[in-house]
Short mmCIF file of C-alpha atoms in Angstrom, two decimals:
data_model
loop_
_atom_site.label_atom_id
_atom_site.label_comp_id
_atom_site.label_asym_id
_atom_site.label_seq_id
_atom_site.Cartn_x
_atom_site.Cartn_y
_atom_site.Cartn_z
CA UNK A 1 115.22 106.84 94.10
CA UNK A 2 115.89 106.39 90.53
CA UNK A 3 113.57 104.39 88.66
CA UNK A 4 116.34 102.28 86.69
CA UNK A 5 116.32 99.21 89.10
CA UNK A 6 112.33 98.88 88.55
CA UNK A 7 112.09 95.15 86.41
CA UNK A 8 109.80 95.60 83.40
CA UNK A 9 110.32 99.36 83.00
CA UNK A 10 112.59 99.39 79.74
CA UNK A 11 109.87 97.06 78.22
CA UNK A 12 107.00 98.65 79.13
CA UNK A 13 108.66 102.59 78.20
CA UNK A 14 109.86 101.39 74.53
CA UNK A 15 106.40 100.24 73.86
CA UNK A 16 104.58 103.46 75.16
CA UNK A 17 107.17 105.42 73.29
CA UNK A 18 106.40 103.38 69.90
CA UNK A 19 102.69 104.27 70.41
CA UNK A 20 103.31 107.86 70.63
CA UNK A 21 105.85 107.80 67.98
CA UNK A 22 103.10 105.83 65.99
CA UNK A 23 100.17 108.10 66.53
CA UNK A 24 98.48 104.62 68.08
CA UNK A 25 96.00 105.35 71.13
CA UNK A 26 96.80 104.38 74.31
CA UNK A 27 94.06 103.29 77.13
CA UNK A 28 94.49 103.91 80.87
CA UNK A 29 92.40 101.14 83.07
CA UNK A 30 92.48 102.30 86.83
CA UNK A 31 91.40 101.13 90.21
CA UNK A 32 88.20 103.26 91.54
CA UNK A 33 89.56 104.66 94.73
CA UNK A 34 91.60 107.64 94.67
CA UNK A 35 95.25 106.03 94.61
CA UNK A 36 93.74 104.81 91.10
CA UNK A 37 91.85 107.81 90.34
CA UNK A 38 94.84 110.23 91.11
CA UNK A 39 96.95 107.67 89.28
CA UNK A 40 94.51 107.80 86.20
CA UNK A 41 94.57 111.75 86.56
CA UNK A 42 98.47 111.67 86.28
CA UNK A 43 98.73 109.26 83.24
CA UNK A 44 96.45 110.65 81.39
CA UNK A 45 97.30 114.33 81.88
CA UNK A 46 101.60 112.85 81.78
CA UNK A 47 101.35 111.11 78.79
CA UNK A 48 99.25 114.08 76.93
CA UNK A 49 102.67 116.27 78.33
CA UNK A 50 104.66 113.74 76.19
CA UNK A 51 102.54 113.46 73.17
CA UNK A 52 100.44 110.88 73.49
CA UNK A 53 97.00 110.63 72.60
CA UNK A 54 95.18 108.19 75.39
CA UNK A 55 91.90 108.64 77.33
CA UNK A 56 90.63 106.56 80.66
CA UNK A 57 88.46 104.10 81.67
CA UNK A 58 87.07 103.14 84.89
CA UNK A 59 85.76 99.98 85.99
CA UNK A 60 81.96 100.29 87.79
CA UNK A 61 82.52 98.76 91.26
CA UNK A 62 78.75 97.21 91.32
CA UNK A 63 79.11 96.12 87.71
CA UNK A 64 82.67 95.22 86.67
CA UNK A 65 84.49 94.37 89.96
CA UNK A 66 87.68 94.89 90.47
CA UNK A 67 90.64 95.29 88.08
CA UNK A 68 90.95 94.38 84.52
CA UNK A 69 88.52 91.97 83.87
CA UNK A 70 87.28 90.31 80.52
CA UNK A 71 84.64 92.42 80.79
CA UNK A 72 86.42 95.37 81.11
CA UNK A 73 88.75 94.65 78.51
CA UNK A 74 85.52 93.88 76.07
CA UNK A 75 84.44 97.26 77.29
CA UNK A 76 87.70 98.99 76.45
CA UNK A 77 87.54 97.84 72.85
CA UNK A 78 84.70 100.38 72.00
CA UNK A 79 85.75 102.67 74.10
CA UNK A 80 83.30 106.14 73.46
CA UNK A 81 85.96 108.75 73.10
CA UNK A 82 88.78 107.10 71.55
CA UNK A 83 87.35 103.63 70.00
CA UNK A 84 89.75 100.58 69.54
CA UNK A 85 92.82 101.28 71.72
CA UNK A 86 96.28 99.52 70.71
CA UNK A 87 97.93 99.56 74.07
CA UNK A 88 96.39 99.33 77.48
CA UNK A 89 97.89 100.46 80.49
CA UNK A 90 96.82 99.45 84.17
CA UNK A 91 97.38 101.48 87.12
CA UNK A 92 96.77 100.77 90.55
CA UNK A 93 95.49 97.36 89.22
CA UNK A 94 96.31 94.82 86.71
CA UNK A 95 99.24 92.54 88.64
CA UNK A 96 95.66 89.68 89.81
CA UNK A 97 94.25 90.03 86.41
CA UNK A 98 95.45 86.95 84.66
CA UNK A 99 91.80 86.32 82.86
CA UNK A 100 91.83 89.70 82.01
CA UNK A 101 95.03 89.79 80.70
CA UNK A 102 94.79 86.60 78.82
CA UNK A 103 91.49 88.01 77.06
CA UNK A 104 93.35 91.24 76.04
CA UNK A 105 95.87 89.00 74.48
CA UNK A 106 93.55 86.63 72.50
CA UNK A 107 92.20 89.93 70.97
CA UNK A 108 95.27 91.31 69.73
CA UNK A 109 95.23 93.48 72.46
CA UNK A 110 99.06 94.16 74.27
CA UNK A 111 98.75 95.12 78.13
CA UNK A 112 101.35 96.66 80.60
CA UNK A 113 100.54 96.44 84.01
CA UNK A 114 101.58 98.95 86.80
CA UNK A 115 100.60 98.24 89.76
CA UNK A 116 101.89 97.70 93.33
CA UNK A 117 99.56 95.16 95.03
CA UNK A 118 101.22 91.49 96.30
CA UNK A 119 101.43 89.16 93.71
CA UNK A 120 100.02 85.66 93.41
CA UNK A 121 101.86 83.06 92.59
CA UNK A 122 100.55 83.45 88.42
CA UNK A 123 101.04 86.64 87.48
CA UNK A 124 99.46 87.64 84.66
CA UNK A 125 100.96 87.05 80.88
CA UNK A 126 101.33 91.17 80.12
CA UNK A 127 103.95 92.72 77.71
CA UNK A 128 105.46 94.00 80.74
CA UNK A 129 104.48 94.49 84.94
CA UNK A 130 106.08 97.65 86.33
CA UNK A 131 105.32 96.74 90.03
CA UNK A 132 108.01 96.90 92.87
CA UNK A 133 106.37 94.07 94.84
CA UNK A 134 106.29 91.85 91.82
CA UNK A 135 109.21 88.36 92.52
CA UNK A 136 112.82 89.56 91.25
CA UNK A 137 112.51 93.30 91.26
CA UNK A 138 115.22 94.70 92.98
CA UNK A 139 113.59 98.46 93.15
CA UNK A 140 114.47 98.85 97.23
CA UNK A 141 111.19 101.19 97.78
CA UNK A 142 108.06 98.47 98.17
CA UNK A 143 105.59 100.76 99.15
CA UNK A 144 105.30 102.95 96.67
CA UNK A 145 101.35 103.80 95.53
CA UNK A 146 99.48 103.00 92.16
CA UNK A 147 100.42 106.56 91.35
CA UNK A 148 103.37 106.49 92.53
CA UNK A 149 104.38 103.61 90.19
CA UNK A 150 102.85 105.57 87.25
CA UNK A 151 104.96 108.65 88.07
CA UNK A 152 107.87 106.64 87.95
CA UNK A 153 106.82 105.52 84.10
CA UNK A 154 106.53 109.10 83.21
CA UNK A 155 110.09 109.84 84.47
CA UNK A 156 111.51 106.96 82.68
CA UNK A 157 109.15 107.75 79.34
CA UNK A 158 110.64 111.49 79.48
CA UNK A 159 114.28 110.23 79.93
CA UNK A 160 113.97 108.14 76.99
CA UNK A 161 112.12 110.49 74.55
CA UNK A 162 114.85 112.58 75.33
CA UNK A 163 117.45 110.45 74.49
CA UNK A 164 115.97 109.71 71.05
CA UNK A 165 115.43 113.01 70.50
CA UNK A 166 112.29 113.46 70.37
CA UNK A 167 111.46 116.83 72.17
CA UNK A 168 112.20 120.20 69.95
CA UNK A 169 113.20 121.68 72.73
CA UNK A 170 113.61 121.04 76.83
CA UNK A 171 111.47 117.85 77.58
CA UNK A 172 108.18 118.92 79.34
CA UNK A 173 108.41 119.00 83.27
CA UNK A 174 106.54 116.44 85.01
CA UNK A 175 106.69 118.73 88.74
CA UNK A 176 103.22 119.73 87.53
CA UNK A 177 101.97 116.35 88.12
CA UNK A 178 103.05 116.37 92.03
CA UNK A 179 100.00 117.18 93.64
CA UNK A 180 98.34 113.94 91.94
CA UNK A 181 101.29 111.85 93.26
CA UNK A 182 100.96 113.44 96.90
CA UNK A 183 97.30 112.95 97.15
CA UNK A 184 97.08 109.39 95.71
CA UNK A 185 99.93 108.08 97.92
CA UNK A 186 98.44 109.82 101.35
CA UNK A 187 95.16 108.73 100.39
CA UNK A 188 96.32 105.61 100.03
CA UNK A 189 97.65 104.69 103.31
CA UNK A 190 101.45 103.87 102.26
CA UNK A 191 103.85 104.08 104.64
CA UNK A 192 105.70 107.55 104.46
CA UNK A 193 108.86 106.29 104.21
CA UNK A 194 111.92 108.24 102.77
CA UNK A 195 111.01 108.05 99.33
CA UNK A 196 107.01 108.38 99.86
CA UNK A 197 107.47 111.70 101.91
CA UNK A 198 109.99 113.41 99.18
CA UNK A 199 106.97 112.39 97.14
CA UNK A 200 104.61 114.40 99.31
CA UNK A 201 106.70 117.26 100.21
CA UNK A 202 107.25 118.26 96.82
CA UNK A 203 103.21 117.92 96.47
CA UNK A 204 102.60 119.94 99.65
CA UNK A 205 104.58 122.33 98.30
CA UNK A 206 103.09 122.68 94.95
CA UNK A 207 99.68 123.29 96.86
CA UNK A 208 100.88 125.78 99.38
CA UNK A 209 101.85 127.97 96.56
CA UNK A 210 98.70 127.66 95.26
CA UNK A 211 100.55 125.63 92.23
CA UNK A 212 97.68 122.96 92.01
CA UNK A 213 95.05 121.63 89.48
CA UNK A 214 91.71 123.37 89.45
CA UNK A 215 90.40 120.54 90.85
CA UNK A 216 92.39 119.85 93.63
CA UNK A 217 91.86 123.35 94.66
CA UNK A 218 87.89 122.95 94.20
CA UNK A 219 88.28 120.06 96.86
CA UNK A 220 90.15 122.18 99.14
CA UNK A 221 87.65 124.79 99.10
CA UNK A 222 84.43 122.25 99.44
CA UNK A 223 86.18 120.36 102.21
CA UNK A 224 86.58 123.87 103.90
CA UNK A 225 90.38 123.53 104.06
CA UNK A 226 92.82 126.23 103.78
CA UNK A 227 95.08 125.03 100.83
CA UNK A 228 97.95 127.63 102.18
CA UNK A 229 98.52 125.52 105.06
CA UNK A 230 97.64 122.31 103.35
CA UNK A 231 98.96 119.46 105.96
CA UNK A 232 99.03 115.35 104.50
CA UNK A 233 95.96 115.05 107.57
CA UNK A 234 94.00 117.39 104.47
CA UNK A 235 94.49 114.65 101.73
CA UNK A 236 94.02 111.76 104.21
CA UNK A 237 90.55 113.20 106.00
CA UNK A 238 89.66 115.47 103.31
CA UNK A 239 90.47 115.44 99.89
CA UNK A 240 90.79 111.45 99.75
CA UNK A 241 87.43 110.35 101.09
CA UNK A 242 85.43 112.78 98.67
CA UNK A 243 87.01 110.93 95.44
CA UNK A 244 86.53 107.98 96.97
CA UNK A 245 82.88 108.47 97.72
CA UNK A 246 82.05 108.53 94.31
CA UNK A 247 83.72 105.03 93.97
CA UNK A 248 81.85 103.89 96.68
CA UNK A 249 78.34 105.15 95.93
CA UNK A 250 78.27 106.32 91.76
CA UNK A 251 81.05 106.31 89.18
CA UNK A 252 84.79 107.21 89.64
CA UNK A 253 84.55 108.44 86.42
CA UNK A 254 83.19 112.25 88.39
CA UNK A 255 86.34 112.48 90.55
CA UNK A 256 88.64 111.97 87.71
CA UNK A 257 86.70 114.48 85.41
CA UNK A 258 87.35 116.76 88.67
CA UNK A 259 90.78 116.26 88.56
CA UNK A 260 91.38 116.69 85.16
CA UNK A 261 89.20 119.70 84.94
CA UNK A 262 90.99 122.23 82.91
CA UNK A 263 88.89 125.60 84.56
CA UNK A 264 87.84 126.65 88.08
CA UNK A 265 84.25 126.62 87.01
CA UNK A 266 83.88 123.10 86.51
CA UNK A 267 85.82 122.02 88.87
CA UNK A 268 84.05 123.54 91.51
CA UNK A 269 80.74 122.18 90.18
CA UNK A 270 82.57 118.53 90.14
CA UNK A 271 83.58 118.82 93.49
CA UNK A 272 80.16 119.64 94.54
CA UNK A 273 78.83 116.49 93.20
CA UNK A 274 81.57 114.80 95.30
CA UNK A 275 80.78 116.94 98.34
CA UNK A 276 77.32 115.76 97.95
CA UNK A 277 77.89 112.14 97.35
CA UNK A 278 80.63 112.28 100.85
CA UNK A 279 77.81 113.61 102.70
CA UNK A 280 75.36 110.40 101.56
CA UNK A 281 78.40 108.13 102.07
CA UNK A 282 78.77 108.66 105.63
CA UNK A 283 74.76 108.73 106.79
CA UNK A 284 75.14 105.67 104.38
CA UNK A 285 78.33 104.50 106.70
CA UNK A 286 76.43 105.70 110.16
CA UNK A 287 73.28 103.50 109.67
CA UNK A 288 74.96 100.63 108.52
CA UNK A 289 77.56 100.60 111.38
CA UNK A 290 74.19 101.55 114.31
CA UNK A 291 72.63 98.27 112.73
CA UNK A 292 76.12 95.92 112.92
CA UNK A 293 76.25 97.12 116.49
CA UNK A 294 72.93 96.48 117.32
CA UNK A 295 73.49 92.62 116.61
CA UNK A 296 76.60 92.64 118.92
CA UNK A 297 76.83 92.57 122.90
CA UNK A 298 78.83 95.07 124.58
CA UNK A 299 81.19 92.46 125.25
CA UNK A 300 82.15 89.48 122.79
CA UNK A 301 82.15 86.29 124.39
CA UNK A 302 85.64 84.43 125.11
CA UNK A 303 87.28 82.83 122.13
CA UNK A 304 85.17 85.02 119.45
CA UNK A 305 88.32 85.47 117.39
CA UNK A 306 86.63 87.26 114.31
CA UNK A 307 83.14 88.95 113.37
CA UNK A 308 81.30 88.51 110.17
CA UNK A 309 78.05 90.87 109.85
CA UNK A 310 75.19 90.91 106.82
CA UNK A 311 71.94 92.95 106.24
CA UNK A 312 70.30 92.87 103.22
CA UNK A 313 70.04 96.38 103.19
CA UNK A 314 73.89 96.79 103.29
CA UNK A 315 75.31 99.48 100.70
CA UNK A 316 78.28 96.91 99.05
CA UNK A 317 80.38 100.64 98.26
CA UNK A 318 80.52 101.11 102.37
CA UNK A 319 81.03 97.50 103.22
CA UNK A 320 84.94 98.32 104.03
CA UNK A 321 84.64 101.23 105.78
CA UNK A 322 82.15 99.66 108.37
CA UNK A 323 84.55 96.57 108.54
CA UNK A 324 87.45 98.96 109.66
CA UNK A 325 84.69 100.77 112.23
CA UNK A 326 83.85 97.14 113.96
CA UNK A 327 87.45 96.37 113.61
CA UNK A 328 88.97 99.24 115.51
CA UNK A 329 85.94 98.73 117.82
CA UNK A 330 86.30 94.97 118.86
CA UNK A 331 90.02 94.39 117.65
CA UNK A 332 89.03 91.55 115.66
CA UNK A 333 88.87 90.69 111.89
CA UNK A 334 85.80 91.88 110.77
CA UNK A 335 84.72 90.76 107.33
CA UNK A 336 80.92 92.70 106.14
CA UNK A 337 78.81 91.70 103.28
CA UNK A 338 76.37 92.96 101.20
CA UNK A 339 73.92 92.06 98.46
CA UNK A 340 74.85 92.10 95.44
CA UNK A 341 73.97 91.00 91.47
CA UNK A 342 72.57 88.12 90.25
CA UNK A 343 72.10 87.23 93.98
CA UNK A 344 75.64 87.17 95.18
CA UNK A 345 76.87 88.24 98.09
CA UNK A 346 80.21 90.44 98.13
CA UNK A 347 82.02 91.53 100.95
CA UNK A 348 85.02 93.30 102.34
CA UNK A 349 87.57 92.71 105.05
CA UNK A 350 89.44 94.41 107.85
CA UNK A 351 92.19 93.08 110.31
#
């Protein structure tokens, strides 16, 4: 589908094209599981295609939460690599983060959001949302990924560059950028529907021909996965769960660096690390789901309509992954909890 019918696009391209025109650096804020990471991956490495100079950061899931909080926004202002940004960009995250948003502004700060989450009813006050799902935008594909949102900026950023002109010669092609798009929306869980899968295909193609980033190909190879006869059940079971276990257990920041990785050297040390940190996730994942089902009968009783379990020795990373295991299990909404901070309790839910 074309990306014209996308609300908040022509806002949100002009001013990205005015900050590479303007030499002004641009921030990407992501999500930390791999529809975020891929999608931080592909605007980073997109935007660098078409001249911009813009860098990444990550929130910590045990420190920031989720999306672009004050505190993430605070943190983005002296930002190590490329210090005071003048534009930041969400992906995968961005269309709940009205406080965020709000603090961004009071500093001076302008924020476009692209994201494809539900909406609540206040949606935050950015210089423009870029989200199919968001009220009034007639784009007829509403399951489009994080990344696949993003790729959809890029096309529309190229389009217009070129109409002003501004490549010396034919405008960079973005096909390079497909196997980031493919992974992110399998590993994401969208629907396949017509325009996810001619998403995919063209990534699945890119990787049987061995036309993928270092890094994707290191995670092929740790995974034990024949990248010739890569398949979407390789990104789903595979590729997908080793980004995200750095989410869940350290810092996203080691599966982006592994997608970005310009060399097969360092990639394949990066996707060690993540090979590693999959293994801990899912003895991490085991124990915690032998321990919820030791507190359960066999059986639940009549009229137990949902299941809510706690441990204080819970990992908070895995809490979502052992709510889908009891979920599948007993067919009920299953919420799980963990400790966290300051003595809160944070959980995640299943149904």
């Amino acid at each position: 589908l074309p990306p014209d019918a996308l609300l908040g696009l022509p806002a949100a391209v002009a001013r990205i094209s005015t900050a590479i025109d303007d030499h002004e650096p641009i921030l990407i804020v992501g999500d930390y599981d791999c529809d975020g990471a891929t999608a931080i991956a592909l605007a980073v490495e997109g935007l660098r295609m078409l001249g911009a100079t813009v860098d990444y950061l990550v929130p910590n899931r045990f420190e920031n939460g989720y999306g672009l909080t004050p505190e993430v926004v605070d943190a983005a202002l002296v930002h190590p690599r490329l210090g005071r940004p003048a534009l930041l960009v969400t992906v995968d995250n961005g269309i709940a983060s009205v406080a965020g948003v709000e603090h961004a502004n009071s500093l001076g700060l302008p924020v476009i959001v692209t994201d494809h989450h539900l909406p609540a009813e206040t949606l935050p006050a950015a210089l423009a949302i870029v989200n199919p799902n968001q009220p009034g935008c007639p784009f007829p594909d509403k399951n489009l990924a994080g990344v696949g949102v993003m790729l959809y900026v890029l096309i529309a950023l190229r389009s217009h560059r070129r109409q002003l002109g501004r490549f010396d010669g034919p405008p960079p092609s973005l096909s390079p950028l497909m196997d980031l798009a493919a992974l992110g929306t399998v590993a994401d869980v969208v629907p396949l529907d017509h325009n996810n899968r001619i998403l995919v295909s063209q990534g699945l193609k890119r990787m049987r021909a061995g036309k993928m980033r270092p890094g994707i190909r290191a995670l092929f190879d740790a995974a034990r996965r024949d990248w010739r006869k890569a398949q979407p059940f390789d990104m789903g079971f595979a590729l997908g769960p080793r980004i995200n276990a750095a989410g869940r257990l350290d810092d996203m920041s080691v599966g982006i660096a592994c997608l970005l990785a310009d060399d097969d050297a360092a990639a394949q040390t990066l996707a060690a690390q993540l090979n590693d940190l999959n293994i801990e996730r899912r003895e991490i994942e085991q124990s915690m789901l032998n321990d919820a089902l030791a507190g359960f009968p066999e059986t639940l009783p009549f009229g137990q309509t949902t299941l809510t379990v706690y441990r204080d020795d819970f990992h908070q990373g895995v809490v979502g992954i052992v709510a889908g295991r009891l979920k599948d299990r007993f067919h009920r909404p299953t919420i799980v909890f963990a400790p966290a901070d300051n003595g809160e309790v944070r959980g995640s839910g299943r149904s």
